[in-house]
Coordinates of C-alpha atoms and ligand atoms in Angstrom, one line a residue:
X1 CA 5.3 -5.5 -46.0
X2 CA 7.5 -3.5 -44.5
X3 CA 9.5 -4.3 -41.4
X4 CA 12.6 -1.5 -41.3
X5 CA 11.5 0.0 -37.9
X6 CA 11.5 -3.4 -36.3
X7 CA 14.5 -4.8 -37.7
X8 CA 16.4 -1.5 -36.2
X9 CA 14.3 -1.9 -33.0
X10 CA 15.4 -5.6 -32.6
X11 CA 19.1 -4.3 -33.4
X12 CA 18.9 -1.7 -30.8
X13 CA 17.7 -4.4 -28.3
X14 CA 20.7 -7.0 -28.8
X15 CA 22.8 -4.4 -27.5
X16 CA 20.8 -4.0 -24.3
X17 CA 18.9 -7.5 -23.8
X18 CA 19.8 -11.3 -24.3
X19 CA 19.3 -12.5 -27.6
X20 CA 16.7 -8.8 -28.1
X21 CA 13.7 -10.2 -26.2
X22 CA 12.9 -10.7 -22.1
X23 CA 11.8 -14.6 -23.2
X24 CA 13.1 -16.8 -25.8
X25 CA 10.6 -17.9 -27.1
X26 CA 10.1 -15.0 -29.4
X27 CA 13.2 -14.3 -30.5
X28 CA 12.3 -15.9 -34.1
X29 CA 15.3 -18.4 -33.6
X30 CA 14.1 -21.8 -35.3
X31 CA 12.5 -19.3 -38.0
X32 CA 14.3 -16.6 -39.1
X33 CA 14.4 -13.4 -39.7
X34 CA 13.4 -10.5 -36.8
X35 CA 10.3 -10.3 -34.9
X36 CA 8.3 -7.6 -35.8
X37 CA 7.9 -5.1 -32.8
X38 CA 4.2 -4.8 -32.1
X39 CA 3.2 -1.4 -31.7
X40 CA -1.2 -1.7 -30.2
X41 CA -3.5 -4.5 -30.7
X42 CA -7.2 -4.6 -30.9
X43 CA -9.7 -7.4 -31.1
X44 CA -8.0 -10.1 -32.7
X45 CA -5.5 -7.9 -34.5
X46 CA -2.1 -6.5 -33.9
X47 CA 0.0 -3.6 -35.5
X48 CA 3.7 -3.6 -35.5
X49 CA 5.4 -0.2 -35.1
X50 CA 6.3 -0.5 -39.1
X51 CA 2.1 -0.5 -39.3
X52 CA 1.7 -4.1 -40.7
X53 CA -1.7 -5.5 -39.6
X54 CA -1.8 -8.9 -38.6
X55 CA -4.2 -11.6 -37.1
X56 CA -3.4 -12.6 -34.1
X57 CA -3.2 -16.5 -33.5
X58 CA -0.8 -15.9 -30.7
X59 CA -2.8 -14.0 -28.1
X60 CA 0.1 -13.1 -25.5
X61 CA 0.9 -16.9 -26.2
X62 CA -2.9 -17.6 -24.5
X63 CA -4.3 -15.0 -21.9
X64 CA -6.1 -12.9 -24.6
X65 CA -9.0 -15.7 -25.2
X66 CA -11.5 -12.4 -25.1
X67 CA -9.1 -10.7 -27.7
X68 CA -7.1 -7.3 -26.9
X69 CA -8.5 -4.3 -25.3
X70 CA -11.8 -6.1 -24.5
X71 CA -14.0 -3.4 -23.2
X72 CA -15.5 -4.2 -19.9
X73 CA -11.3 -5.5 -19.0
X74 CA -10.1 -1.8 -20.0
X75 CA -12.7 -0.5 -18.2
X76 CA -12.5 -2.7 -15.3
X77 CA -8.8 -1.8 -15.4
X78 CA -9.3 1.6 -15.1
X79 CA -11.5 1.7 -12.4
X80 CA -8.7 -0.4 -10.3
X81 CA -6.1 2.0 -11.2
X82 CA -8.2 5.2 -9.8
X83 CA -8.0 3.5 -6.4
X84 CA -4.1 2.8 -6.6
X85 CA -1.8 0.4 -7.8
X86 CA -0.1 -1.9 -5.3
X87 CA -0.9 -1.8 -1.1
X88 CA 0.3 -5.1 -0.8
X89 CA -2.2 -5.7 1.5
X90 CA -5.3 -7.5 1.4
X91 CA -8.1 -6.3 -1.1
X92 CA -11.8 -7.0 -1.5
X93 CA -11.1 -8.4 -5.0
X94 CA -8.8 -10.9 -3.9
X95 CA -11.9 -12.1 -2.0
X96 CA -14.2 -12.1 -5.3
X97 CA -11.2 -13.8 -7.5
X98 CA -11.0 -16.6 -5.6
X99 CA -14.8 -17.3 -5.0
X100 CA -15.4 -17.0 -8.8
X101 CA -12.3 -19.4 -9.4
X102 CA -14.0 -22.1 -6.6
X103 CA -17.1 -22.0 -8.2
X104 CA -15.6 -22.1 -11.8
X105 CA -13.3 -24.8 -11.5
X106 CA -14.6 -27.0 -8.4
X107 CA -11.5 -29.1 -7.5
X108 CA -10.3 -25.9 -5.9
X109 CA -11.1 -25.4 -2.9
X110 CA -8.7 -22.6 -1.9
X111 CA -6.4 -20.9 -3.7
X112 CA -3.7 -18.5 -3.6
X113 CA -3.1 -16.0 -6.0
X114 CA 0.7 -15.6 -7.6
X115 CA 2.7 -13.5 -10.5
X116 CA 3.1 -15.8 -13.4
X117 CA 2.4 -19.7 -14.1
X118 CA 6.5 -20.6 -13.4
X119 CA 5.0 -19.2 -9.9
X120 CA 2.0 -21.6 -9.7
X121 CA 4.0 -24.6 -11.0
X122 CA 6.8 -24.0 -8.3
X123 CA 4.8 -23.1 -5.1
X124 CA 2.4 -25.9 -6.2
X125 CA 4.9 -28.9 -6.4
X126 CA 6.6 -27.4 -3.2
X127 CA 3.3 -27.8 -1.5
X128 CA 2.8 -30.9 -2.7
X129 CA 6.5 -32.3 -2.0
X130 CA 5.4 -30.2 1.7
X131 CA 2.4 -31.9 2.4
X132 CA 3.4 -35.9 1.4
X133 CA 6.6 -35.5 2.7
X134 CA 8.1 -36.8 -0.4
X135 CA 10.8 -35.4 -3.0
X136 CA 9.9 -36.7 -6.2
X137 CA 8.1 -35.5 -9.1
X138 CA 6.9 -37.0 -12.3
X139 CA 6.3 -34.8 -15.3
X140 CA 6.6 -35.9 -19.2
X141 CA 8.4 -35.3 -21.9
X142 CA 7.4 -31.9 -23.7
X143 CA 5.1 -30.7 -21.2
X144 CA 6.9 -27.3 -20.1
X145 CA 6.2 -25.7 -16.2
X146 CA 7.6 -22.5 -16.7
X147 CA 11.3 -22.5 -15.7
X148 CA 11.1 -24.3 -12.6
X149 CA 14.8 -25.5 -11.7
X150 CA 13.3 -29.1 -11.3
X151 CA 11.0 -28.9 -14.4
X152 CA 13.6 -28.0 -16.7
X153 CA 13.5 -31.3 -17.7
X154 CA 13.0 -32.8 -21.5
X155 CA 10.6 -29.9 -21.3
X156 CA 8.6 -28.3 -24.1
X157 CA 8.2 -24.7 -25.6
X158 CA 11.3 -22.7 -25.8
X159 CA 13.7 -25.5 -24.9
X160 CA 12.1 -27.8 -27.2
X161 CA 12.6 -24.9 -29.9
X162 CA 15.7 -23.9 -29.2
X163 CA 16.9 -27.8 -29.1
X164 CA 18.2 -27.2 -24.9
X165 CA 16.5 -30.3 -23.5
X166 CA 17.7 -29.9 -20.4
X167 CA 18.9 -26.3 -19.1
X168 CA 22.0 -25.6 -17.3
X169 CA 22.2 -24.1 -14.6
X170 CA 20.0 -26.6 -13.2
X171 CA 21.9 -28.6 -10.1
X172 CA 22.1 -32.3 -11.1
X173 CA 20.6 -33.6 -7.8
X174 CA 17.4 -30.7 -8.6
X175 CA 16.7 -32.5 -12.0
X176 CA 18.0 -35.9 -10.3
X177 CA 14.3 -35.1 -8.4
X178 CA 12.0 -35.0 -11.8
X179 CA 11.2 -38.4 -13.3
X180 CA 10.2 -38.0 -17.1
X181 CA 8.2 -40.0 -18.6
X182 CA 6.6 -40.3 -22.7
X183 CA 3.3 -38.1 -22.5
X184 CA 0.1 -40.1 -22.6
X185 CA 1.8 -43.5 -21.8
X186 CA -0.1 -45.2 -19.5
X187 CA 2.5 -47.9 -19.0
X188 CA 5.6 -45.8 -18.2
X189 CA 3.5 -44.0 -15.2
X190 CA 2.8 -47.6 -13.8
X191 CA 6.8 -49.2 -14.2
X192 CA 7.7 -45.5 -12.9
X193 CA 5.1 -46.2 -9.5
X194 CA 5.8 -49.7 -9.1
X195 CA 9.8 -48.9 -9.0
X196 CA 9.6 -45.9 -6.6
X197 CA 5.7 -45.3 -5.8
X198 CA 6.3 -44.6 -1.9
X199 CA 8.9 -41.7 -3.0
X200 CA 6.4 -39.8 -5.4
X201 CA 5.2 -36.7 -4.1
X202 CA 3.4 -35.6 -7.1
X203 CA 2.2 -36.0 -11.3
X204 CA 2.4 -32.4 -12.8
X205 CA 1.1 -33.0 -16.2
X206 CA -0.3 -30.6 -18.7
X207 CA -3.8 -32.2 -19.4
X208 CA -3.9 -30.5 -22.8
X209 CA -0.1 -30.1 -24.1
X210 CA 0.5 -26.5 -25.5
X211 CA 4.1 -26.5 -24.9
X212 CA 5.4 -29.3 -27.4
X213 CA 2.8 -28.1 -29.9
X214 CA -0.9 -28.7 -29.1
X215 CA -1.4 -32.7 -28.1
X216 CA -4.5 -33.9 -26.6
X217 CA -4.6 -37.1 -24.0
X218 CA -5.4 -40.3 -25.1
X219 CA -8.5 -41.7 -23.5
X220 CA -7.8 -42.7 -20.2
X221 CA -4.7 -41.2 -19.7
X222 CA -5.9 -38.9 -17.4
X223 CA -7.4 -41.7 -15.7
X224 CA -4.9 -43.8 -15.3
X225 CA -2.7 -40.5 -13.6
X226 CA -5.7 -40.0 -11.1
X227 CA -5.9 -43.9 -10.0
X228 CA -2.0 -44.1 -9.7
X229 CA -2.1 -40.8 -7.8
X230 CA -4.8 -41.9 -5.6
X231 CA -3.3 -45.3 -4.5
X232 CA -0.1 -44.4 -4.0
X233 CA -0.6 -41.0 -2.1
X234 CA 0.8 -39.0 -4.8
X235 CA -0.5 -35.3 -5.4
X236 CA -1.7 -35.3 -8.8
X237 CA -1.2 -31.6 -10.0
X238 CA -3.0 -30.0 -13.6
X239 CA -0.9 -27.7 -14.9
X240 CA -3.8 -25.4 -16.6
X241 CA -1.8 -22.5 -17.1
X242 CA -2.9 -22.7 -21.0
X243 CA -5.4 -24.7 -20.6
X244 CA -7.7 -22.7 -17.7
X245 CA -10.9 -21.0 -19.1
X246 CA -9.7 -21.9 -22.3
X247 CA -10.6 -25.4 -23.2
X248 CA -13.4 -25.4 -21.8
X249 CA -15.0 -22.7 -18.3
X250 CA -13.6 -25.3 -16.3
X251 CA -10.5 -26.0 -17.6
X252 CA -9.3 -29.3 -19.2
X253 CA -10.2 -31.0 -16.1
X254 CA -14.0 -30.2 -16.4
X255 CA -13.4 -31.0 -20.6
X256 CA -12.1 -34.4 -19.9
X257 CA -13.8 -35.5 -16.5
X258 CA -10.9 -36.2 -14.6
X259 CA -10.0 -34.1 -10.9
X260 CA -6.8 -33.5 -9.9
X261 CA -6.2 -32.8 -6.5
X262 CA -3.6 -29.2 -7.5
X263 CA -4.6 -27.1 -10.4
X264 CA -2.2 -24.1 -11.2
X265 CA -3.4 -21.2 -13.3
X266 CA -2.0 -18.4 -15.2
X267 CA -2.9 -16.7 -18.6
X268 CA -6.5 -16.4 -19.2
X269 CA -6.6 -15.6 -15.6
X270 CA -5.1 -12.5 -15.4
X271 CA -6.6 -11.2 -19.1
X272 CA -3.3 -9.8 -19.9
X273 CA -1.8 -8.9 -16.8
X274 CA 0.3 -10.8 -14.9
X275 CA -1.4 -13.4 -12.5
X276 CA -1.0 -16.9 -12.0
X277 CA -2.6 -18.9 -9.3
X278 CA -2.3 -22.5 -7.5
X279 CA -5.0 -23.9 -5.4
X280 CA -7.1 -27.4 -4.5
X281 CA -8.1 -29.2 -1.8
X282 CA -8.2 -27.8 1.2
X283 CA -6.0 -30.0 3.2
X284 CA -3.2 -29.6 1.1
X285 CA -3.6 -26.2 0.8
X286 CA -3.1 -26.1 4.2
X287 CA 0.3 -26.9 3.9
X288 CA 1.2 -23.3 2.7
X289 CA 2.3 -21.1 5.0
X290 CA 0.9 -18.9 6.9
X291 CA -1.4 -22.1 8.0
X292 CA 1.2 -24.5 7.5
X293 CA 5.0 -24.5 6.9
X294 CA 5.4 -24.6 3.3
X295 CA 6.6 -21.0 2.9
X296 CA 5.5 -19.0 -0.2
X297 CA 4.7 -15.2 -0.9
X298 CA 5.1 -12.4 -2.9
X299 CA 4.9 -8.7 -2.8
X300 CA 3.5 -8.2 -6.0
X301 CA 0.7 -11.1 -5.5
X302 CA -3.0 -10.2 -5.5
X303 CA -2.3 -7.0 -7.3
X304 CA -5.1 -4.4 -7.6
X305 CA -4.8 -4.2 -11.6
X306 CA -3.4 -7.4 -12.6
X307 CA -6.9 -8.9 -9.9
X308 CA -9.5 -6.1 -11.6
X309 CA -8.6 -7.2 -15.6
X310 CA -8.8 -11.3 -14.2
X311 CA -11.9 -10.8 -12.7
X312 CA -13.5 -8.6 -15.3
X313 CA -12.1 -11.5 -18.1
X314 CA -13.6 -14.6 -15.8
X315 CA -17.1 -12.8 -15.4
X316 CA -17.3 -12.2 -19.0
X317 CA -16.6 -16.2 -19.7
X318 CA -19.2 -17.1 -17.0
X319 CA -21.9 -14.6 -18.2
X320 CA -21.0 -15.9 -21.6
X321 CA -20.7 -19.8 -22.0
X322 CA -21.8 -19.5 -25.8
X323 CA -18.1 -18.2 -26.5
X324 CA -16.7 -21.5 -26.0
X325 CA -19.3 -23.0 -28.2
X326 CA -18.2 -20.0 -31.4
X327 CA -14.6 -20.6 -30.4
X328 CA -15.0 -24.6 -31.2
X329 CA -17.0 -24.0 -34.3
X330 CA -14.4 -21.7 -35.6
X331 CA -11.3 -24.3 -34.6
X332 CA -13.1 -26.6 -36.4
X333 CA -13.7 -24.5 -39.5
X334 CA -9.5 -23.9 -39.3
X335 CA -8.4 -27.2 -38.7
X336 CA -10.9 -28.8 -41.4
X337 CA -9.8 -25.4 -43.5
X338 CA -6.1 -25.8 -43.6
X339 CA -6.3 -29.9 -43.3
X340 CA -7.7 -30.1 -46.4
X341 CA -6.0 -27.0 -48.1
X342 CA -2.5 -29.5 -46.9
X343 CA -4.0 -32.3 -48.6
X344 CA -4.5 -30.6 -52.0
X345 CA -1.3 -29.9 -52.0
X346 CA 0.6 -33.2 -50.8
X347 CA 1.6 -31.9 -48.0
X348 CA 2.5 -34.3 -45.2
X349 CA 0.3 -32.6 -42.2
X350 CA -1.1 -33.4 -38.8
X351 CA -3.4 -30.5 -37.3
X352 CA -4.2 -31.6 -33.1
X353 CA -6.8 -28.8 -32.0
X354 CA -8.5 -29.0 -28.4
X355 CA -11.5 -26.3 -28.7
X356 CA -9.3 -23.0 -29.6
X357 CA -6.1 -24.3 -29.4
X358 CA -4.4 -25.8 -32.5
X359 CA -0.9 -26.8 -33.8
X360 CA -0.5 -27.8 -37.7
X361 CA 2.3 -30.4 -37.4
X362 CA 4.8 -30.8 -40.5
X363 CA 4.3 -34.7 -39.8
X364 CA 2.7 -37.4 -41.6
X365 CA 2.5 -39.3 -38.3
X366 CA 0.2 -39.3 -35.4
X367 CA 1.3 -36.8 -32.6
X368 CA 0.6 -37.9 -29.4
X369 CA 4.2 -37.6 -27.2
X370 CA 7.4 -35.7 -28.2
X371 CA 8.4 -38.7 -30.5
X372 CA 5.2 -37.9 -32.6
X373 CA 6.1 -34.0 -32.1
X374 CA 9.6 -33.8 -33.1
X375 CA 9.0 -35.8 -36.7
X376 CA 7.7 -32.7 -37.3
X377 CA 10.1 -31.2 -40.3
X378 CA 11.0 -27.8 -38.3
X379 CA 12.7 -26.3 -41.3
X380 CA 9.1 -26.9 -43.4
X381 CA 7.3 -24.9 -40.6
X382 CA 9.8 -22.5 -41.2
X383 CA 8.5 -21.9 -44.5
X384 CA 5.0 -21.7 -43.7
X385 CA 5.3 -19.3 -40.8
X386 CA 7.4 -17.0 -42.8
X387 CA 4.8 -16.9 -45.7
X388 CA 1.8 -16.8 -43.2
X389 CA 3.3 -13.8 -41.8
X390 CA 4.2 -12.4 -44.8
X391 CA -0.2 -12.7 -45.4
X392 CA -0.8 -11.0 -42.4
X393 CA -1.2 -14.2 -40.3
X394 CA 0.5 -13.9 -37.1
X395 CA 0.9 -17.9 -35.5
X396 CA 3.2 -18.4 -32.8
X397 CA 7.1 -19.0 -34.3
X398 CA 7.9 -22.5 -33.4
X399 CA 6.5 -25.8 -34.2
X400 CA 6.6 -26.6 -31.0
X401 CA 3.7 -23.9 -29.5
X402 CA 0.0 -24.0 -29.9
X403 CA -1.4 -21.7 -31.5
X404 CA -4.8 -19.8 -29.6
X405 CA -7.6 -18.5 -31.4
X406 CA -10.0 -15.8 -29.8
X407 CA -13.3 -14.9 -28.9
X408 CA -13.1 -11.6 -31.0
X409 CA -11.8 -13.7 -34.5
X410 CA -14.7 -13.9 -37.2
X411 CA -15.5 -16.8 -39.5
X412 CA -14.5 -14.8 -42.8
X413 CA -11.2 -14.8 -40.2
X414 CA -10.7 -18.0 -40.4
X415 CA -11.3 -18.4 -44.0
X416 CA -8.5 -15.5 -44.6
X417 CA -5.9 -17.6 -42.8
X418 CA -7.2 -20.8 -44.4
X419 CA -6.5 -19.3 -48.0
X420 CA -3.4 -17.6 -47.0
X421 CA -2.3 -21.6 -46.0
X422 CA -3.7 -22.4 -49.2
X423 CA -1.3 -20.6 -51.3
X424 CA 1.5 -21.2 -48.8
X425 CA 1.4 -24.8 -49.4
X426 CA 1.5 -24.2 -53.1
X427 CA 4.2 -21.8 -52.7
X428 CA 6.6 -24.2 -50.6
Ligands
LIG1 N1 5.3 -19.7 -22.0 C1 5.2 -19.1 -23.4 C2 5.2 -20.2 -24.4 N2 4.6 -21.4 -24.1 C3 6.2 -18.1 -23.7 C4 5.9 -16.8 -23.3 C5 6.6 -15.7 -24.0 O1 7.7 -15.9 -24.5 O2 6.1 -14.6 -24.1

């Protein structure tokens, strides 16, 4: 392959941007070499401007579950843009968007629309803090919020690559407000309400973690978060961000049986334009301003395009439940694929898949919480992603990001990728 025009694009950029890239998390850090500077995409393939092809495991890092350029989004797109592209005003769509996210996901019963998850994660534990009066927040350990001030806790995805647990920047009595706690430990959350159970305001948890690699919850974690939420009068918030329309129509929340009382959205929802959302019941809802005094807004929010190619994405998934049944069978095929490709070759690995999103952990042990997570020998990942993209396989570039599969991959897809980690493994 070659990569000359992206290696002087990404020099041209350090000049002009932090580190080359508008979010760290693709900057390549914890893997070498330069990111290659995608050109188009199509389906579930991407071109960079040096005209490598690749597969694309990343999809936008999640919103592209349909795959890129999905006809009836393009053309839902362009019909929105012939009418204008921001009023900042109130639009019929609007209406329709968050209908067809009530019915979809029932736990919400209103919702407002925003530009990005770090939108929905902030206005919703400001809501929540709002409406119980309360100042404190429990998240866990490798679960990343977007960069919420308070969140930037022991958080996952970029941090957790870049090895910042804890960003500065971030006033100490802000963080002094987040209580983190070991992901899918049951008895932490109970010490952590016993000690200080009047003072909670709200769980944010991500009910699938993406952002420390892909971790599923234990049985009865979930739970356990809903009955502790429930008697002590905490808010308990699902960040679904990743997880919305992905894991499952209704989110992880309809996957796993458990109903938060928050549920913030972004990604999937806005089929690769910006939109993010928070919504849920009604009476705390309520709390956000203009009804209530919880003030939130956004000029940008609600936007004709960004509304049109969310909509368009959401009535495909409805009209077409048989995609999440293809995108299981085809996870399967990978993590079975490359599992056993590891074991042929002695490699220590632990592959977590939820539906279409998968991690393949250079672990021998269990990973269940960060501890599990960061056993993972980075510098062996390293390797791998380096000769997967070499194949043409494009996975996200850290160990500590799930990868997404989509709804326009093929099997013989999967088996490509599964014998391009075939003969990585040997080579490593
Ligand atoms: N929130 C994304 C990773 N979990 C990063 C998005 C990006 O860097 O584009």
């Amino acid at each position: 392959m070659k990569h000359s025009q992206s290696r002087q694009l990404f020099r041209r950029a350090q000049e002009r941007i932090p580190g080359g890239v508008n979010s760290p998390a693709r900057a390549f850090k914890s893997v070498g070499g330069d990111p290659p500077f995608i050109a188009r995409a199509e389906g579930a393939r991407l071109w960079d401007v040096d005209g490598n092809e690749y597969l694309d495991y990343v999809g936008s890092w999640g919103p592209m579950l349909l795959g890129h350029r999905h006809p009836a989004v393009i053309a839902a797109l362009e019909e929105a843009l012939a009418g204008g592209t921001s009023f900042g005003a109130p639009t019929e769509r609007e209406v329709e968007m968050a209908e067809t996210i009530a019915a979809l996901v029932p736990s919400i019963e209103t919702v407002r629309l925003v530009n990005s998850g770090t939108e929905a994660t902030m206005s919703a534990l400001r809501v929540a803090r709002g409406f119980t009066g309360r100042e404190l927040a429990i998240k866990f350990e490798g679960n990343y919020h977007g960069h919420v001030d308070s969140l930037l806790v022991k958080a996952g995805s970029g941090l957790a690559t870049l090895g910042i647990s804890d960003s500065a920047g971030v006033p100490a009595g802000f963080a002094a407000t987040t209580i983190p706690l070991p992901y899918n430990s049951v008895a932490a959350v109970e010490r952590a309400f016993r000690g200080q159970g009047e003072k909670i305001a709200a769980v944010i948890v991500e009910p699938v973690v993406g952002n420390m690699g892909c971790v599923p919850p234990q049985p009865g974690f979930l739970e356990a978060l809903r009955a502790f939420c429930s008697q002590y009068g905490a808010v308990l918030i699902f960040d679904e961000v990743m997880t919305g329309f992905r894991v499952a129509l209704g989110g992880a929340q309809e996957r796993f049986g458990v109903t938060p009382d928050m549920t913030t959205l972004g990604k999937v929802i806005g089929g690769g334009l910006p939109v993010g959302a928070f919504g849920g019941r009604r009476e705390i809802m309520a709390a956000a301003a203009p009804l209530g005094p919880v003030y939130q807004a956004g000029t940008l929010s609600g936007n004709p395009a960004a509304v049109a190619a969310g909509l368009a994405t959401l009535r495909l998934l409805r009209g077409n439940p048989h995609i999440y049944a293809k995108l299981e069978a085809l996870g399967a095929r990978l993590q079975a694929g490359v599992a056993a490709a590891a074991a042929d070759a002695g490699a220590a690995l632990t592959v977590n898949r939820v539906g279409s999103m998968i991690t393949f952990f250079f672990t021998g042990r269990d990973v269940c919480d960060w501890s599990g997570a960061s056993s993972s020998d980075t510098q062996k990942f390293a390797q791998f992603f380096r000769r997967m993209l070499e194949s043409g396989i494009y996975l996200p570039c850290s160990q500590f990001e799930a990868a997404f599969l989509c709804a326009a991959m093929t099997q013989e897809d999967i088996d490509r990728t599964v014998a391009c980690a075939r003969r990585a493994f040997a080579d490593m």
